[in-house]
Amino acid sequence: MLWSKLFIPTLRENPAEAEVPSHQLLLRAGYIRQLSAGIYNYLFLAQRSLLKIQQIVREEMDAIGGQEMLLPALHPAEVWQESGRWDVMGDNLFKLKDRFQRDLCLGMTHEEVMTIIARGELRSYKQLPQIWYQIQTKFRDEPRPKSGLLRVRQFIMKDSYTFDMDQAGLDAAYDKHYQAYCKIFDRCGLEYTAVEAHSGAMGGSQSHEFMVASEAGEDFIAVCKGCGYSANLEKAVSKPSNPLTADIEGDLAPEEFHTPGRKTIAEVAQFTGLPESSQMKSLVLVADGKPVLVMLRGDHQLSEAKFGTLAGDPEFRPAHPHEIREWFGAEAGSLGPVGVKNMPIFADHALSGRRNMIAGANKDDHHLRHVTPGEDFQAEFRDLRVVAAGDLCAKCGGPLEIRKTVEIGHIFKLGYKYSDSMGLRVLSADGKEVTPIMGSYGIGIERILCAAIELYHDKDGMMLPASIAPFQVVVTPANNSDAAQMEAARHIYQGCRSLGLDALLDDRDERPGVKFKDADLIGVPFRIVIGKKLSSGMVEVVERKTRKTADVPVADAAAAVAQAFLPVSLAPVSPAPATEAR
RNA sequence: CGGGGCGUAGCGCAGCCUGGUAGCGCACCUGCCUUGGGCGCAGGGGGUCGGGCGUUCAAAUCGCCCCGCCCCGACCA
């Protein structure tokens, strides 16, 4: 294509509203323009790149037997009411009414619609398993869209759904997706980590998220370099670091002491001279309308996800001050487990085996020393804390690293939630009615592009992996008024095209600096520059990412670039010898 | 939904406090010049100052209300 005919509105400066690199570069490089908060126009370059990503996804989904469908974005309310999610999803679901005042919504996912198709048509075990997928726009009324295309209200998602006769079938479908996702993200050129994920209130049995490390992300994961353990922080387990001070030995009885005005763990630690790891943190939570006391080591944080799962109520809340006063007879800053009889007590594993710690006395401005879990109070020990920096791997004891990440994919063993509640039944081989088991698997298409930009950019612009860049090569004559250069550029451009390269000819009547800057910005992996060396028959091939340049005879230029793509196009696994002909 | 910030030419910003002819850089158009990293010179076009109401002889500027966007938090199948 001829750059002079294309709409690629690059910007010299960063728009003020963009903060994260991918957002800044997508705007500057002319990929996207905003229409409204969390709603973007995908211009020519973005669309090209997104189509390439979608094609990779499509090929790998097809390879595991997936069947692509196109489903409605507009759903009648009944569909969501039937599964109960019309209310559960709350304000995140875009709701609207038609001219007859019937309730409709814009689909944020397609479990219900897929299940309706399945229950209408699937009758026999002979028709299973099935893998159905779609690549299309989803809508979520995000409370706070942000970070460019990373958190938006309208986005493209690959969603697949599997239907199997039994758990073993689901396990196989899940595994197929896991493998396919690895291939997809490999082919997209991403460095990623698959982590164990929290399955949340959905009650699914297993779930993995595919994460790309980025400061622009919103999720944290814990990773062990030693044994490869990795998990979302919502789910990650660890061995706690050792307390900073060893416990006092001996069978001592709790002893009250005066702590005027000391309410926080830090204040009590300072007052007593014992570190936070020698304190106990008491949290009063209300789950399912009932109070629960949770005990943690002073320097640990409650994992809301873990507690929500344990309590069976993800909507739990901290107790109100008046409730705490009523139940404990003291303020939140002086609470402790000793003598508590009117509610269950859960204690984090990190308190197991500890002795003679400090806790609140349930009396304002007083604490207890010499409190020993299991002796001075009884509690159910559970994993309730968030993994902290410095914790050790629960499997191998190695150090755990905590990383900020962007979620690009999620695979999920749904179980029977939809098939059961929406009445999907088939007959088994022995004539019995069986409810198929389901899985659901998502990939955020735009997030792949964003993650690639977050991973691969420099001060000059994007350095997109060739497989998802909008073009593979740009041919740049340095001086348009030099007829020989233009002629050679056209010739090389045609050569690239005939070798099957996605090529762009920068025929704009601009100074070379402008063309170079723009080519760097939009992230095309290779550039062929036709300049002064043309007089000796040579042109320059430049690799965007490495800045490596090579002088090549005019006749060989296109082939030189085409050869660089051979490893990618022929063998997606790893670099192949560059000498193999195509 | 709570807290903060911003809204002036396509983009980035100044002007606002202290009311008095709406500015700068880039981009854009014309011409000349130049051609290996956003070149130079000259000329030119482009504005409901987010919207409404009010105060005033006079409002981009002061007051009230509304809208939009960004950031932090809450939220996030």
XYZ file of C-alpha atoms in Angstrom, chain A residues 14-553:
540
model
C 1.576 12.681 23.502
C -2.083 13.535 24.058
C -2.540 14.780 27.613
C -5.080 12.165 28.667
C -2.847 9.159 28.034
C -0.652 7.835 30.830
C 0.284 4.248 30.130
C 2.708 3.550 27.247
C 0.313 1.476 25.156
C -2.348 4.160 25.312
C 0.090 6.935 24.442
C 1.563 5.024 21.530
C -1.749 3.804 20.130
C -2.869 7.427 19.965
C 0.423 8.862 18.746
C 0.896 6.214 16.103
C -2.566 6.852 14.710
C -4.004 3.444 15.627
C -6.974 4.622 17.666
C -9.062 7.656 18.524
C -11.398 7.966 21.465
C -15.114 8.341 20.961
C -16.120 8.396 24.630
C -14.860 7.081 27.962
C -13.853 3.471 27.370
C -15.092 3.514 23.764
C -12.582 3.781 20.935
C -12.467 3.988 17.183
C -10.031 1.475 15.799
C -8.465 3.160 12.798
C -6.731 1.491 9.893
C -3.553 0.379 11.653
C -5.311 -0.945 14.748
C -7.812 -2.858 12.660
C -5.019 -4.442 10.603
C -3.196 -5.527 13.722
C -6.334 -6.766 15.461
C -7.337 -8.767 12.397
C -3.964 -10.490 12.435
C -4.397 -11.339 16.104
C -7.894 -12.644 15.464
C -6.634 -14.796 12.614
C -4.018 -16.388 14.852
C -6.656 -17.059 17.486
C -8.995 -18.471 14.862
C -6.396 -20.823 13.434
C -5.469 -22.232 16.830
C -9.068 -22.589 17.926
C -9.898 -24.397 14.709
C -6.881 -26.615 15.289
C -8.411 -28.017 18.491
C -11.741 -28.595 16.807
C -13.380 -25.323 17.699
C -16.326 -24.196 15.569
C -16.707 -20.487 15.052
C -20.130 -18.890 15.372
C -21.451 -15.365 15.282
C -23.982 -14.628 18.004
C -26.155 -11.629 18.798
C -24.731 -8.781 20.854
C -28.277 -7.771 21.757
C -30.011 -10.148 24.137
C -33.544 -10.221 25.512
C -33.667 -9.875 29.290
C -35.222 -13.301 29.741
C -31.986 -14.962 28.723
C -30.113 -13.337 31.571
C -32.992 -13.578 34.002
C -33.084 -17.312 33.497
C -29.498 -17.752 34.665
C -29.979 -15.187 37.399
C -27.257 -12.943 36.063
C -29.621 -10.127 35.055
C -29.495 -9.084 38.711
C -26.131 -10.543 39.729
C -24.236 -8.558 37.103
C -25.821 -5.388 38.357
C -24.712 -2.166 36.751
C -21.961 -3.846 34.763
C -24.557 -5.089 32.316
C -25.645 -2.535 29.729
C -29.435 -2.595 29.838
C -31.881 -0.957 27.470
C -35.487 -1.054 26.351
C -36.966 -1.435 22.896
C -39.919 0.538 21.522
C -42.357 -1.798 23.264
C -40.591 -1.244 26.587
C -39.203 -4.749 26.560
C -35.974 -5.164 28.484
C -32.830 -5.992 26.546
C -29.139 -5.950 27.282
C -25.838 -5.910 25.445
C -24.006 -9.158 26.013
C -20.965 -9.055 28.242
C -20.357 -12.762 27.611
C -22.295 -15.581 25.985
C -22.709 -18.472 28.412
C -26.475 -18.141 28.377
C -26.860 -17.834 24.625
C -24.552 -20.769 23.975
C -26.418 -22.879 26.511
C -29.721 -22.023 24.866
C -28.382 -23.157 21.512
C -27.107 -26.348 23.114
C -30.275 -27.248 24.973
C -32.335 -26.676 21.865
C -30.307 -29.029 19.714
C -28.128 -31.406 21.690
C -29.983 -34.637 22.464
C -27.472 -37.431 22.651
C -24.083 -38.236 24.081
C -23.137 -38.998 20.479
C -23.195 -35.269 19.760
C -20.659 -34.490 22.458
C -18.107 -33.147 22.999
C -18.533 -29.751 21.359
C -16.235 -26.710 21.264
C -18.021 -23.565 20.111
C -16.454 -20.162 19.890
C -16.989 -16.652 18.704
C -14.809 -13.612 18.172
C -16.897 -10.535 18.635
C -17.680 -7.388 20.518
C -18.652 -7.567 24.174
C -20.039 -4.804 26.326
C -19.445 -4.003 29.967
C -20.490 -0.849 31.701
C -17.214 -0.507 33.568
C -17.396 1.799 36.566
C -14.037 3.193 35.613
C -12.688 2.672 32.098
C -8.996 3.477 31.964
C -5.553 2.957 30.494
C -6.549 3.232 26.850
C -7.638 -0.132 25.483
C -6.785 -2.033 28.654
C -10.060 -1.427 30.461
C -12.873 -0.396 28.183
C -16.628 -0.654 27.886
C -16.705 -2.216 24.442
C -14.084 -4.679 23.281
C -13.423 -7.713 21.140
C -13.239 -11.026 22.865
C -12.680 -14.573 21.758
C -14.989 -16.647 23.908
C -15.259 -20.386 23.665
C -17.527 -22.813 25.415
C -17.205 -26.560 25.729
C -19.833 -29.201 26.414
C -18.759 -32.609 27.662
C -20.391 -35.696 29.080
C -18.252 -35.903 32.178
C -15.417 -34.437 34.210
C -12.793 -36.327 32.210
C -14.158 -34.782 29.025
C -14.026 -31.335 30.557
C -10.474 -31.937 31.727
C -9.497 -32.817 28.163
C -11.247 -29.760 26.721
C -9.581 -27.581 29.321
C -6.196 -29.010 28.509
C -6.739 -28.463 24.788
C -7.505 -24.844 25.468
C -4.486 -24.462 27.706
C -2.259 -25.754 24.928
C -4.005 -23.668 22.272
C -3.636 -20.532 24.371
C 0.077 -21.142 24.729
C 0.367 -21.449 20.960
C -1.672 -18.316 20.390
C 0.369 -16.179 22.753
C 3.618 -17.655 21.460
C 2.629 -16.815 17.910
C 1.685 -13.301 18.989
C 5.235 -12.929 20.265
C 4.292 -12.368 23.894
C 6.177 -13.282 27.043
C 3.491 -14.505 29.417
C 2.861 -16.585 32.494
C -0.024 -18.988 33.035
C -1.139 -18.752 36.653
C -3.613 -20.537 38.855
C -6.553 -18.233 39.273
C -9.226 -17.662 41.826
C -12.448 -19.191 40.571
C -14.550 -16.832 42.618
C -18.234 -17.127 43.281
C -18.731 -19.078 40.059
C -17.730 -22.163 41.993
C -15.678 -23.575 39.176
C -13.163 -26.202 40.062
C -10.152 -24.989 38.139
C -9.064 -21.852 36.406
C -5.940 -20.412 34.842
C -5.190 -16.901 33.778
C -2.623 -15.926 31.168
C -0.733 -12.873 32.325
C 1.769 -10.469 30.806
C 4.021 -8.520 33.139
C 3.326 -4.800 32.903
C 3.228 -1.773 35.136
C -0.026 -0.880 33.392
C -1.663 -4.024 34.717
C -4.190 -4.359 37.493
C -3.515 -7.875 38.724
C -0.696 -9.174 40.863
C 0.721 -12.658 40.597
C 3.179 -14.611 42.692
C 5.824 -16.553 40.809
C 8.443 -19.007 42.045
C 11.444 -19.166 39.764
C 12.627 -22.310 41.499
C 9.775 -24.735 40.824
C 7.602 -22.754 38.439
C 4.689 -22.306 40.829
C 2.653 -19.298 39.818
C -0.705 -18.005 40.923
C -2.847 -14.940 40.998
C -2.326 -13.158 44.290
C -6.003 -13.726 45.041
C -5.248 -17.411 45.214
C -1.496 -17.731 45.812
C -0.267 -19.583 48.891
C 3.106 -19.297 50.564
C 5.172 -20.058 53.584
C 5.316 -16.886 55.605
C 8.627 -15.244 56.271
C 9.931 -15.883 59.787
C 8.809 -13.451 62.467
C 11.413 -10.764 63.024
C 11.696 -11.679 66.696
C 11.483 -15.222 68.059
C 8.562 -15.899 70.377
C 9.070 -16.040 74.113
C 9.061 -19.694 75.115
C 7.080 -21.119 77.996
C 3.495 -21.582 79.011
C 2.659 -18.069 80.084
C -0.798 -16.797 80.894
C -2.212 -13.785 79.076
C -1.437 -10.594 80.911
C -3.208 -7.301 80.404
C -1.258 -4.063 80.014
C -2.146 -0.435 79.394
C -1.685 0.913 75.847
C -3.092 4.439 75.942
C -4.042 5.714 72.494
C -2.301 2.854 70.659
C -4.765 1.495 68.137
C -2.899 0.336 65.062
C -0.533 -2.602 64.823
C 2.294 -0.192 64.063
C 1.553 1.903 67.153
C 1.402 -1.110 69.427
C 4.608 -2.486 67.892
C 6.362 0.763 68.562
C 4.971 0.977 72.073
C 5.909 -2.575 73.042
C 9.182 -2.692 71.181
C 8.076 -5.951 69.547
C 7.793 -6.052 65.741
C 4.512 -6.286 63.842
C 5.195 -9.970 63.244
C 4.825 -10.525 67.010
C 1.381 -8.892 67.029
C -1.963 -10.404 66.153
C -4.365 -8.510 63.929
C -8.066 -8.940 64.744
C -10.610 -8.251 62.011
C -14.349 -8.385 62.542
C -16.222 -9.226 59.369
C -19.861 -9.780 58.607
C -20.580 -12.557 56.132
C -24.088 -13.730 55.319
C -25.264 -11.372 58.031
C -23.235 -13.086 60.747
C -20.092 -11.850 62.494
C -16.755 -13.633 62.171
C -13.467 -12.850 63.882
C -10.390 -13.274 61.694
C -6.918 -13.409 63.215
C -3.811 -12.603 61.183
C -0.180 -11.974 61.945
C 0.290 -8.258 62.478
C 2.288 -7.685 59.295
C -0.060 -9.732 57.080
C -2.979 -8.626 54.934
C -6.350 -10.325 54.743
C -7.060 -11.914 51.369
C -10.591 -10.836 50.614
C -10.866 -13.434 47.879
C -9.845 -16.259 50.203
C -12.096 -15.135 53.013
C -14.997 -14.601 50.645
C -14.634 -18.170 49.398
C -14.291 -19.570 52.907
C -17.309 -17.637 54.166
C -19.322 -18.465 51.064
C -20.175 -14.818 50.723
C -18.051 -12.697 48.395
C -20.107 -9.687 49.424
C -18.915 -9.758 53.033
C -18.199 -6.463 54.785
C -16.227 -5.150 57.732
C -18.311 -4.732 60.891
C -19.592 -1.264 61.697
C -18.065 0.483 64.746
C -21.325 0.227 66.703
C -21.487 -3.512 66.037
C -17.914 -3.938 67.249
C -18.710 -2.012 70.405
C -21.780 -4.147 70.985
C -20.055 -7.491 70.390
C -16.657 -6.812 71.988
C -17.254 -3.971 74.381
C -14.257 -2.190 72.954
C -13.102 -0.182 69.957
C -11.557 -1.697 66.847
C -8.074 -0.737 68.021
C -8.190 -2.979 71.097
C -9.793 -6.184 69.850
C -8.519 -9.666 70.509
C -9.576 -13.328 70.396
C -9.293 -14.191 74.083
C -12.671 -14.847 75.661
C -14.629 -14.419 72.442
C -17.544 -16.846 72.476
C -20.241 -15.180 70.418
C -18.793 -15.781 66.949
C -16.561 -18.207 65.059
C -12.843 -17.454 64.982
C -10.693 -18.126 61.924
C -6.934 -17.794 62.219
C -4.404 -17.704 59.420
C -1.969 -20.610 59.221
C 0.874 -18.222 59.961
C -0.344 -18.089 63.580
C -0.216 -21.842 63.987
C 2.556 -22.853 66.400
C 3.241 -19.312 67.514
C 3.423 -18.542 71.242
C 3.037 -15.612 73.572
C 2.031 -12.952 71.054
C 0.335 -9.616 71.588
C -3.357 -9.032 70.900
C -6.059 -6.614 71.918
C -7.729 -7.146 75.315
C -11.294 -6.255 74.251
C -11.015 -3.325 76.624
C -10.279 0.159 75.338
C -6.611 1.163 75.545
C -5.530 -2.266 76.731
C -3.732 -5.196 75.110
C -2.711 -8.668 76.210
C 0.748 -10.151 76.054
C 1.483 -13.881 76.143
C -1.453 -14.893 73.960
C -0.950 -18.334 72.436
C -3.226 -19.506 69.614
C -4.849 -22.857 70.352
C -4.321 -22.469 74.083
C -5.651 -19.063 75.041
C -8.258 -19.171 72.321
C -9.551 -21.779 69.895
C -9.731 -21.069 66.211
C -10.086 -22.801 62.897
C -6.799 -22.413 61.043
C -7.116 -21.483 57.388
C -5.126 -19.827 54.624
C -6.424 -16.294 54.846
C -3.555 -13.955 54.099
C -2.285 -12.329 50.937
C 1.158 -13.520 49.914
C 3.624 -10.816 50.834
C 6.932 -9.885 49.264
C 9.565 -11.972 51.027
C 7.331 -14.996 51.515
C 8.653 -18.371 50.436
C 7.215 -20.826 47.940
C 4.921 -23.309 49.654
C 6.078 -26.052 47.298
C 9.843 -25.678 47.130
C 10.738 -23.072 49.715
C 12.339 -20.778 47.143
C 11.701 -17.039 47.124
C 8.397 -15.864 45.646
C 8.384 -12.919 43.319
C 5.345 -10.651 43.027
C 4.632 -9.103 39.638
C 2.101 -6.644 38.317
C 0.396 -8.027 35.233
C -2.229 -7.626 32.534
C -4.669 -10.493 32.056
C -4.903 -11.492 28.391
C -6.707 -14.797 28.700
C -8.667 -16.893 31.155
C -9.700 -20.526 30.992
C -12.310 -21.809 33.354
C -13.966 -25.067 34.268
C -17.517 -23.834 34.616
C -19.067 -27.055 35.793
C -22.841 -27.385 35.733
C -23.879 -23.853 36.612
C -25.503 -23.022 33.276
C -26.265 -26.462 31.913
C -28.032 -27.359 35.144
C -29.954 -24.139 35.764
C -30.927 -23.696 32.128
C -31.981 -27.273 31.578
C -29.423 -28.693 29.167
C -29.827 -32.494 29.172
C -28.728 -35.254 26.841
C -29.176 -39.005 26.942
C -26.183 -41.139 27.799
C -25.281 -44.459 26.211
C -27.357 -46.318 28.766
C -30.376 -44.161 28.139
C -30.134 -41.966 31.215
C -30.629 -38.226 31.211
C -27.308 -36.485 31.871
C -26.430 -32.846 32.368
C -23.368 -31.965 30.284
C -20.487 -30.216 31.984
C -19.214 -26.930 30.591
C -16.066 -24.871 30.320
C -15.583 -21.277 29.217
C -12.453 -19.711 27.862
C -11.789 -16.060 26.998
C -9.129 -14.034 25.253
C -9.056 -10.242 25.136
C -8.043 -9.372 21.576
C -7.159 -5.732 22.200
C -5.299 -6.693 25.329
C -2.921 -8.798 23.248
C -2.074 -5.697 21.234
C -1.750 -3.564 24.365
C 0.370 -6.143 26.132
C 2.683 -6.405 23.123
C 3.120 -2.648 23.100
C 3.679 -2.545 26.854
C 6.333 -5.234 26.499
C 7.979 -3.972 23.349
C 8.374 -0.253 22.963
C 11.067 2.370 23.274
C 11.200 6.141 23.268
C 10.638 6.194 19.508
C 7.551 4.035 19.413
C 6.270 0.505 19.134
C 8.355 -2.557 18.337
C 5.560 -4.966 17.504
C 6.183 -8.660 16.919
C 6.059 -9.264 13.176
C 3.078 -11.595 13.463
C 0.788 -8.874 14.745
C 2.342 -5.706 13.277
C 0.057 -3.940 10.801
C 2.775 -4.266 8.156
C 5.844 -6.447 7.982
C 8.066 -4.050 6.076
C 8.078 -0.417 5.015
C 10.017 0.674 1.932
C 11.351 4.193 2.356
C 12.917 6.238 -0.415
C 14.976 8.921 1.324
C 14.431 11.534 -1.326
C 11.270 11.579 -3.394
C 12.655 14.025 -5.916
C 15.362 11.540 -6.821
C 13.769 9.592 -9.658
C 16.212 6.700 -9.379
C 15.439 6.265 -5.707
C 11.717 6.306 -6.335
C 12.068 3.820 -9.147
C 14.168 1.476 -7.000
C 11.745 1.854 -4.106
C 8.795 0.867 -6.290
C 10.719 -2.067 -7.632
C 11.659 -3.316 -4.165
C 8.122 -2.750 -2.929
C 6.759 -4.891 -5.742
C 9.404 -7.471 -4.966
C 8.254 -7.622 -1.339
C 4.666 -8.015 -2.442
C 5.467 -10.826 -4.829
C 7.254 -12.628 -2.000
C 4.056 -12.417 0.002
C 5.209 -9.712 2.408
C 2.794 -7.269 3.905
C 4.558 -4.212 2.563
C 4.063 -0.477 2.773
C 5.681 2.041 0.417
C 6.321 5.372 2.083
C 5.893 7.494 -1.022
C 4.992 10.635 0.899
C 6.773 13.790 -0.160
C 8.338 14.248 3.247
C 11.824 14.683 4.501
C 13.566 11.445 5.413
C 13.515 12.292 9.123
C 9.738 12.457 9.124
C 9.440 9.102 7.389
C 11.908 7.459 9.736
C 10.181 8.833 12.820
C 6.769 7.660 11.627
C 8.041 4.218 10.665
C 9.620 3.834 14.104
C 6.437 5.024 15.793
C 3.981 2.655 14.144
C 6.210 -0.299 14.888
C 6.818 -1.921 11.502
C 9.494 -4.567 12.147
C 11.619 -3.943 9.031
C 12.460 -0.922 6.925
C 14.227 -0.848 3.602
C 15.792 2.551 2.975
C 16.698 3.604 -0.543
C 19.191 6.442 -0.263
C 22.520 7.668 -1.475
C 24.081 4.233 -1.559
C 21.787 3.453 -4.460
C 24.478 4.908 -6.706
C 26.554 1.851 -5.851
C 23.538 -0.419 -6.135
C 22.957 -0.841 -2.416
C 20.031 -0.208 -0.086
C 19.781 -0.499 3.657
C 17.684 -3.025 5.592
C 16.939 -1.937 9.152
C 15.401 -4.031 11.893
C 13.194 -1.833 14.061
C 13.676 -3.665 17.322
C 17.437 -4.086 17.302
C 18.329 -1.135 15.057
C 20.625 -3.513 13.212
C 21.283 -2.401 9.677
C 22.691 -4.203 6.676
C 23.596 -2.924 3.220
C 22.086 -5.177 0.591
C 22.066 -5.075 -3.208
